CSV table of C-alpha atoms and ligand atoms in Angstrom, one decimal:
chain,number,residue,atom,x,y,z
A,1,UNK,CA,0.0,0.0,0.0
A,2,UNK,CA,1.2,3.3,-0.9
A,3,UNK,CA,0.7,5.7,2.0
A,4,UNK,CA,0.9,9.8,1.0
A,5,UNK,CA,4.1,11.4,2.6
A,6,UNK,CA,3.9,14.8,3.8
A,7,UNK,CA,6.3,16.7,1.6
A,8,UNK,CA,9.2,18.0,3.5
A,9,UNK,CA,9.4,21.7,3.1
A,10,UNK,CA,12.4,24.1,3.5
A,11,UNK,CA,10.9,27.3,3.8
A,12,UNK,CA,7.8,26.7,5.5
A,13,UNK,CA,6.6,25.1,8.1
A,14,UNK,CA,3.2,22.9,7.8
A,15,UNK,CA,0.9,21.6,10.8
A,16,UNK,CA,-2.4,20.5,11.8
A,17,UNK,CA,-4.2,21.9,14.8
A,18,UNK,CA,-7.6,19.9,14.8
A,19,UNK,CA,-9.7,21.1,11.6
A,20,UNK,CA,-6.8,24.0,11.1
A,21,UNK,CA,-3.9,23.9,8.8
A,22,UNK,CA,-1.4,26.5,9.6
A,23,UNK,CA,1.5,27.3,7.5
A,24,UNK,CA,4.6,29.1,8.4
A,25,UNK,CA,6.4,31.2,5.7
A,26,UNK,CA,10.2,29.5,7.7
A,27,UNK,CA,12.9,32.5,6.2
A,28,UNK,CA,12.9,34.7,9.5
A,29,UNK,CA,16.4,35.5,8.7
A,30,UNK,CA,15.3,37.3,5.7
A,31,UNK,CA,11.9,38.5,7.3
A,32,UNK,CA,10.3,35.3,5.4
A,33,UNK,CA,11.5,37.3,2.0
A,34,UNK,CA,9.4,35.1,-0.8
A,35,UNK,CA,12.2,33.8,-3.3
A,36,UNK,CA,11.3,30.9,-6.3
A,37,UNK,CA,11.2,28.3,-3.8
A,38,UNK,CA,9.2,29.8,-0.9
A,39,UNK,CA,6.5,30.6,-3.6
A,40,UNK,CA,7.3,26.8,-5.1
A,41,UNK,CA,6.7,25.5,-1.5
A,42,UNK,CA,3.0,27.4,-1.0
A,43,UNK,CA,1.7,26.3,-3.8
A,44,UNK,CA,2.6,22.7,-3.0
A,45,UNK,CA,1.1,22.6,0.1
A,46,UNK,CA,-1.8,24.6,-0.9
A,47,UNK,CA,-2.6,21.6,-3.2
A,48,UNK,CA,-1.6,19.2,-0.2
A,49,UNK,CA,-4.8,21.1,1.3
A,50,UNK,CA,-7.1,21.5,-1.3
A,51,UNK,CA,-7.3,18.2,-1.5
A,52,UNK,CA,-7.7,17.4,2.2
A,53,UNK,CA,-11.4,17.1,3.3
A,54,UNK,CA,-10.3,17.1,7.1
A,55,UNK,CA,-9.4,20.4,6.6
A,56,UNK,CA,-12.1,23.4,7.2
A,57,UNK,CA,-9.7,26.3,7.8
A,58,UNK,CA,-6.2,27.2,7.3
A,59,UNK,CA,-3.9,30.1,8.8
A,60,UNK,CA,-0.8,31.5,7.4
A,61,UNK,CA,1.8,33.1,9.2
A,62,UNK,CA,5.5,34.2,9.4
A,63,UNK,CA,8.0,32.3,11.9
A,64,UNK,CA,9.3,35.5,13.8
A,65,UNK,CA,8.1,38.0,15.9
A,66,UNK,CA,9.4,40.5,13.3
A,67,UNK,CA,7.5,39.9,10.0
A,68,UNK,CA,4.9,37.7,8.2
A,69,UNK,CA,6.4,38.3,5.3
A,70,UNK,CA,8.8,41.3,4.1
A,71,UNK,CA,7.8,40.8,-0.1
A,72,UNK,CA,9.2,39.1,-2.9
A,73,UNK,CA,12.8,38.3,-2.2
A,74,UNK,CA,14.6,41.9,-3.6
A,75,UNK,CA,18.5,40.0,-3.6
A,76,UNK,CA,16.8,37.3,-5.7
A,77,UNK,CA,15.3,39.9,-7.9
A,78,UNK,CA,18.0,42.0,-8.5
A,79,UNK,CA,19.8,38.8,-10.2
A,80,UNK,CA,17.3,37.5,-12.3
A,81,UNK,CA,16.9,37.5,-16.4
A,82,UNK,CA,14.1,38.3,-17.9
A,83,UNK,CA,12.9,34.2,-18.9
A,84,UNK,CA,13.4,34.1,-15.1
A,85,UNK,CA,11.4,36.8,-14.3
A,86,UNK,CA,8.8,35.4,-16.4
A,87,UNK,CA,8.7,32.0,-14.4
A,88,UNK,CA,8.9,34.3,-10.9
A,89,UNK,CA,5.7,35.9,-11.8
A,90,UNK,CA,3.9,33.0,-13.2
A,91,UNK,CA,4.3,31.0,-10.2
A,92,UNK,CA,4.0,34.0,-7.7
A,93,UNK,CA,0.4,34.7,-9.2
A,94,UNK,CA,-0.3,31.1,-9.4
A,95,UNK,CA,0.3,30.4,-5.5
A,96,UNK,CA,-1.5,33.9,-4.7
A,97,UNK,CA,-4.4,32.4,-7.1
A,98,UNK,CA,-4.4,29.0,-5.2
A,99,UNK,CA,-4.9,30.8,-2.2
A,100,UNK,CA,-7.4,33.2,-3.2
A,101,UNK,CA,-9.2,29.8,-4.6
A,102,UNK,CA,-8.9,27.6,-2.0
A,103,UNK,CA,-12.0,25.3,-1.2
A,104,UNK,CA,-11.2,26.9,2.2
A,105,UNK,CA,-11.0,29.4,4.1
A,106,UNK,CA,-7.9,31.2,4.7
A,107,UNK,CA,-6.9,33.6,7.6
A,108,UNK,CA,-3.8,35.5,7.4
A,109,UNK,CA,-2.1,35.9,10.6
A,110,UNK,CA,-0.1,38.8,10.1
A,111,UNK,CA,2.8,39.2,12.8
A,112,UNK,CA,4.5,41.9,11.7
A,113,UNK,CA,6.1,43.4,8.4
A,114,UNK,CA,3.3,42.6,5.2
A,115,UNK,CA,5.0,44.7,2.6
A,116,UNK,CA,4.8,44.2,-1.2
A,117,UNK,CA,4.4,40.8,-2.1
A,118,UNK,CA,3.8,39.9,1.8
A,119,UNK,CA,0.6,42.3,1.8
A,120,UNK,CA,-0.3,40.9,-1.3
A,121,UNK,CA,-0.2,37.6,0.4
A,122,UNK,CA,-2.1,38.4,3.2
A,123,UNK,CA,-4.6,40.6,0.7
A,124,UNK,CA,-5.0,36.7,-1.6
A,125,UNK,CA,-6.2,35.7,1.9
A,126,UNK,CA,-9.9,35.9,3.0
A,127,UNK,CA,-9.6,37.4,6.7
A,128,UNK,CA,-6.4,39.4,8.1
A,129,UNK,CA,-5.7,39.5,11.5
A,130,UNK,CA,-2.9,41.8,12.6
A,131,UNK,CA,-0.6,42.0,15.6
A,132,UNK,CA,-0.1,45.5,17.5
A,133,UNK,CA,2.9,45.8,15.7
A,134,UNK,CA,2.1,44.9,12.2
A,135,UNK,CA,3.1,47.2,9.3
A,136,UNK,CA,1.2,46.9,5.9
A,137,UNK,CA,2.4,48.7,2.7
A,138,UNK,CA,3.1,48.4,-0.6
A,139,UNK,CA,6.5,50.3,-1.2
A,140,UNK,CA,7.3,48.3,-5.1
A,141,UNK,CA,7.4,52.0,-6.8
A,142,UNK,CA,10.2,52.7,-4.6
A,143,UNK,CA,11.9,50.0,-6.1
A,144,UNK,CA,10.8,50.6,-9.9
A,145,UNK,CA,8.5,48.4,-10.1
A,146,UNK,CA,4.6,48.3,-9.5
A,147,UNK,CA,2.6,45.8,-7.2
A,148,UNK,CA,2.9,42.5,-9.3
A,149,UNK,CA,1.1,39.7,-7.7
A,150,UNK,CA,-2.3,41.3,-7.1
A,151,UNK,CA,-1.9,44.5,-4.9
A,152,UNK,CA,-3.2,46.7,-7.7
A,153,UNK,CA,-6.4,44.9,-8.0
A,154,UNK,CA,-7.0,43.1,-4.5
A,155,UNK,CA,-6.4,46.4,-2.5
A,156,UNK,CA,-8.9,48.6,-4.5
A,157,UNK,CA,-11.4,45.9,-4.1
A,158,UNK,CA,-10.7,45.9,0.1
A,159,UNK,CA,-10.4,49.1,1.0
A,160,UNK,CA,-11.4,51.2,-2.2
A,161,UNK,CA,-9.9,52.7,-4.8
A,162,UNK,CA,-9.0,56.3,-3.2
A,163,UNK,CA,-6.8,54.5,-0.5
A,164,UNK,CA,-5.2,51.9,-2.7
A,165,UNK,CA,-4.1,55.0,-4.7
A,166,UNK,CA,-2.1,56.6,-1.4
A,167,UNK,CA,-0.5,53.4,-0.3
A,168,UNK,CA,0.4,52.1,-3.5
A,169,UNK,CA,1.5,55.4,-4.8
A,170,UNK,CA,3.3,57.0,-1.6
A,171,UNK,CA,4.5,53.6,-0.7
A,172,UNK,CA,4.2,54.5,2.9
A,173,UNK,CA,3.5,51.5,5.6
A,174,UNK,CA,0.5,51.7,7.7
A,175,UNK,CA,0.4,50.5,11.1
A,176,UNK,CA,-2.3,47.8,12.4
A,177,UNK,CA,-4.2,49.9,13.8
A,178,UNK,CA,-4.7,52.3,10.7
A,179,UNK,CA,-5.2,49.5,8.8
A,180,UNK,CA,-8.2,48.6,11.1
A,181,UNK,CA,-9.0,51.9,10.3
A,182,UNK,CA,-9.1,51.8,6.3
A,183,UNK,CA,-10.5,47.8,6.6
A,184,UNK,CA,-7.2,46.3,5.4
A,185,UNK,CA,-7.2,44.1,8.3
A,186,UNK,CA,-10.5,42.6,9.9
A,187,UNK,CA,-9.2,42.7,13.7
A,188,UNK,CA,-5.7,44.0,15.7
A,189,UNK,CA,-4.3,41.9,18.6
A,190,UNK,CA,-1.9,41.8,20.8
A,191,UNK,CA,1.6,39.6,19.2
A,192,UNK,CA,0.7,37.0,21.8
A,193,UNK,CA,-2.5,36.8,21.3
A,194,UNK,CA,-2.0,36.2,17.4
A,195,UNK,CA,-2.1,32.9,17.0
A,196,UNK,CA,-5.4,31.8,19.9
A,197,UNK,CA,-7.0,34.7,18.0
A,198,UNK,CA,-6.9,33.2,14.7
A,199,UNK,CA,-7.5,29.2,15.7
A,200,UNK,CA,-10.4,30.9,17.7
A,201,UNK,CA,-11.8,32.3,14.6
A,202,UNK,CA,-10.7,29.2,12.2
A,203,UNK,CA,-12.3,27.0,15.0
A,204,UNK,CA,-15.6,29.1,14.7
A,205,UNK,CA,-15.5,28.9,11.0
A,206,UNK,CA,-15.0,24.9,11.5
A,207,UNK,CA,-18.0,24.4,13.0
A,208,UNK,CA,-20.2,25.3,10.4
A,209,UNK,CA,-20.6,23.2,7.6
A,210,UNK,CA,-17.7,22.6,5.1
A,211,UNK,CA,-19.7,23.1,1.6
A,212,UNK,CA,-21.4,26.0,2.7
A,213,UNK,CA,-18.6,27.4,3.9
A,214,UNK,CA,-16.4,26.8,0.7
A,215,UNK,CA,-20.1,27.7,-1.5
A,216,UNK,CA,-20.0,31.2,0.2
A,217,UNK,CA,-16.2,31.6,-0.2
A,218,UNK,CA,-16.8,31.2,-4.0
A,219,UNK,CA,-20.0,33.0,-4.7
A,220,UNK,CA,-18.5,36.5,-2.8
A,221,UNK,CA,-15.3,35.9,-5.0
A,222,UNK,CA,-17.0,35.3,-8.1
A,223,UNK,CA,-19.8,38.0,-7.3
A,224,UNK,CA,-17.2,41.0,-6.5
A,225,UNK,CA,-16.2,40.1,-10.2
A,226,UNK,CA,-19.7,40.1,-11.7
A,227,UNK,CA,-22.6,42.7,-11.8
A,228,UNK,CA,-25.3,42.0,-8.8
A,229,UNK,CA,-27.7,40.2,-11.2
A,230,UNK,CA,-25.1,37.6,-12.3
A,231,UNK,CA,-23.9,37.3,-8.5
A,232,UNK,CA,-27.4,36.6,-7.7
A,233,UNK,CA,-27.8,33.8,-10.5
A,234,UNK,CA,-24.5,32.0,-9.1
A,235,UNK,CA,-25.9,32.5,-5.5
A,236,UNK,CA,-29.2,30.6,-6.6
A,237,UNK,CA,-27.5,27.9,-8.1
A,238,UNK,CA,-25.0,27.9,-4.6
A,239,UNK,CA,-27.4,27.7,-2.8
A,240,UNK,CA,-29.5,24.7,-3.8
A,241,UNK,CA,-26.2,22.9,-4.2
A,242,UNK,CA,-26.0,22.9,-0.5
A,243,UNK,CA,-29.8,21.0,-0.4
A,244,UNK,CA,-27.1,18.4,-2.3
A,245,UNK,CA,-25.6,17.5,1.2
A,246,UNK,CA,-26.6,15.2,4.3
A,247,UNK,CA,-25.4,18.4,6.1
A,248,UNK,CA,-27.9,20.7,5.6
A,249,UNK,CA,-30.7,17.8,6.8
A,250,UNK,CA,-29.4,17.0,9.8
A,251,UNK,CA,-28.5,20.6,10.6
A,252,UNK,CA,-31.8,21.4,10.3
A,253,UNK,CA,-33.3,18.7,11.8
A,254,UNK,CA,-31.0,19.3,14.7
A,255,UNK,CA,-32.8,22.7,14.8
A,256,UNK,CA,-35.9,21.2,14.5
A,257,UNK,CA,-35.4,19.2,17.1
A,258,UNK,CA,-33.7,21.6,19.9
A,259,UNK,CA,-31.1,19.0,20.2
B,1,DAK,N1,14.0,40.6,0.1
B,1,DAK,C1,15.2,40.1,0.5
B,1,DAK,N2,15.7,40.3,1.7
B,1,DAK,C2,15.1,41.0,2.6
B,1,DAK,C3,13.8,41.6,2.3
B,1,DAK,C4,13.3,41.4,1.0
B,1,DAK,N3,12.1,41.9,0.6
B,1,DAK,N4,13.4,42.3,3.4
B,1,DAK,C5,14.3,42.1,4.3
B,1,DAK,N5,15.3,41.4,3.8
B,1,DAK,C6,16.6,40.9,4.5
B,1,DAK,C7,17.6,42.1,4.7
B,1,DAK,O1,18.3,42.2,3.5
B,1,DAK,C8,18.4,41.6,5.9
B,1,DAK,O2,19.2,40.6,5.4
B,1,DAK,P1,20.8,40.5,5.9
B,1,DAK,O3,21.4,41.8,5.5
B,1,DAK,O4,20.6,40.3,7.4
B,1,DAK,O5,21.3,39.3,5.3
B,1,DAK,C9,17.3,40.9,6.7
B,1,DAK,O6,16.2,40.6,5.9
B,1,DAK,C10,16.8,41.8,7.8
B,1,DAK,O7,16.3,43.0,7.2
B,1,DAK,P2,16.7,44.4,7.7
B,1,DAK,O8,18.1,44.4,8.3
B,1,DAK,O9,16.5,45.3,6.6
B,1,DAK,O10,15.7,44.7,8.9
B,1,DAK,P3,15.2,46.1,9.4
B,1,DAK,O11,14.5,45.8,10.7
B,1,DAK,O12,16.3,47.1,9.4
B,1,DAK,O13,14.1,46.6,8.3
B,1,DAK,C11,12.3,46.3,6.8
B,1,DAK,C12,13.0,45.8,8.1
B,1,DAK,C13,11.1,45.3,6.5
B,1,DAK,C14,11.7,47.7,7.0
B,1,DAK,C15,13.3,46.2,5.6
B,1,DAK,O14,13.9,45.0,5.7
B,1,DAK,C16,12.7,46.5,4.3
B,1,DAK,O15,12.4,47.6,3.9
B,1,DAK,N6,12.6,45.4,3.5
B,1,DAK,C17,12.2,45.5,2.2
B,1,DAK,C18,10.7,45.6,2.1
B,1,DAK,C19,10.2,45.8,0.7
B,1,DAK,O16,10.6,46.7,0.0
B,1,DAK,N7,9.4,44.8,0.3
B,1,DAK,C20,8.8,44.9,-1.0
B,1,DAK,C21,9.7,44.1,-1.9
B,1,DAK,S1,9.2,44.2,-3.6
B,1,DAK,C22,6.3,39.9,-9.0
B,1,DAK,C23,5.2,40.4,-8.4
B,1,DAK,C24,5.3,41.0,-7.2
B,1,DAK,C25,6.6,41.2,-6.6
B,1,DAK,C26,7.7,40.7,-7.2
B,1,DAK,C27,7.6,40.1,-8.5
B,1,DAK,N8,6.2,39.3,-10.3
B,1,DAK,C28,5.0,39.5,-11.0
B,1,DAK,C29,7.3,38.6,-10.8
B,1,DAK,C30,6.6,41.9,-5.3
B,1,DAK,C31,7.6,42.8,-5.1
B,1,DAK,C32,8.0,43.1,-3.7
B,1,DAK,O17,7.5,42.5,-2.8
């Protein structure tokens, strides 16, 4: 018998707590900097995931007390040629693009420094919850270059165009607490606190039922793409899919029954 074997990462970290995957961007020495094979590494184990039914909530974080995740990996940059730049951006927007997709939930857990291609991580993510002394930016166009895996569409679509506009054109970080303020992240914690916070919320998630869960996950991605009347359509058909599932009768029932 051929059992699955758990990849064995270099640059992340992968565990199970209960119903909760949590990955752990594993660079700290280079403020979990994303190079080829971090991206190479999150894209793996997003599949490992997907395909996982156990699994009804994930959480990504940084090892460190310093940074989730500082961007794409600038020394790596600075050395590459254009064939691979090309394969750099592929696979960065593919990973981003798994996680945005995932048929789960995913909460970043963002412990610090989320600038450029780390806040574009943690903006592919459904729910952000910061630590006190998280920064959040997106400082590419002091390097040359514009936000290149996402940030120029995800953050107009969170916190509006008029914002995106400052932070991506000023390049300035905000701190948690302004990004409370402006809805980049859902909640602000104290560093400690981080990780209970976000199992709590994973937990809570957990609870409910996995399809309509993953059913609501898609229908508000696809929707923000699509005018309200085509939202609505996909939400009709989403929602008598879940009538597909022993879940939703003995949930009810449950009800029914004040058990
Ligand atoms: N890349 C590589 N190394 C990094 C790094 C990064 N992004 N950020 C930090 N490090 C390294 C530092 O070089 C240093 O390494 P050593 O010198 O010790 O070997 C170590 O991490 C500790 O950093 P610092 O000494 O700088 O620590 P400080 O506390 O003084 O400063 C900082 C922390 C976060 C303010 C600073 O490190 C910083 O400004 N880092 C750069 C942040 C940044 O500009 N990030 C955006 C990168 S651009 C693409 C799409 C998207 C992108 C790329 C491609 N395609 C479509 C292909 C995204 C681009 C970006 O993310």
């Amino acid at each position: 018998v051929c059992k699955p074997r758990m990849a064995e990462y270099k640059y992340i970290l992968y565990e199970r707590i209960d119903h909760t995957a949590v990955v752990r961007l594993n660079r700290p020495e280079k403020l979990n900097a994303m190079n080829l094979d971090v991206i190479a590494e999150l894209s793996s184990v997003m599949d490992t995931i997907s395909s996982d039914d156990s699994i009804k909530a994930v959480i990504i974080t940084g090892v460190g007390e310093k940074a989730f995740c500082a961007g794409a990996d600038i020394e790596y940059m600075s050395k590459i040629n254009p064939l691979e730049a090309e394969q750099y951006a592929i696979k960065g927007h593919a990973s981003m693009s798994k996680i945005e997709n995932l048929n789960k939930p995913v909460i970043a857990a963002v412990n610090g420094y989320a600038l450029g291609g780390g806040c574009e991580l943690a903006l592919a993510s459904d729910i952000r919850i910061a630590s006190k002394n998280a920064m959040l930016g997106q400082p590419e166009v002091n390097l040359g270059i514009c936000p290149g895996w996402g940030g120029t569409q995800r953050l107009a679509r969170i916190v509006g165009v008029a914002k995106a506009k400052e932070l991506i054109f000023t390049g300035k970080r905000v701190s948690a607490e302004e990004a409370l303020s402006i809805g980049l992240v859902n909640k602000v914690v104290e560093l400690p606190k981080l990780m209970e916070e976000a199992l709590a919320m994973a937990n809570e998630i957990a609870k409910n039922s996995a399809l309509a869960v993953r059913v609501s996950k898609m229908l508000i991605n696809r929707g923000i793409e699509s005018d309200i009347n085509t939202g609505l359509g996909l939400e009709v058909w989403g929602w008598s899919l879940c009538f597909s599932h022993i879940d939703r009768t003995e949930r009810m029932t449950r009800f029914l029954q004040k058990k």
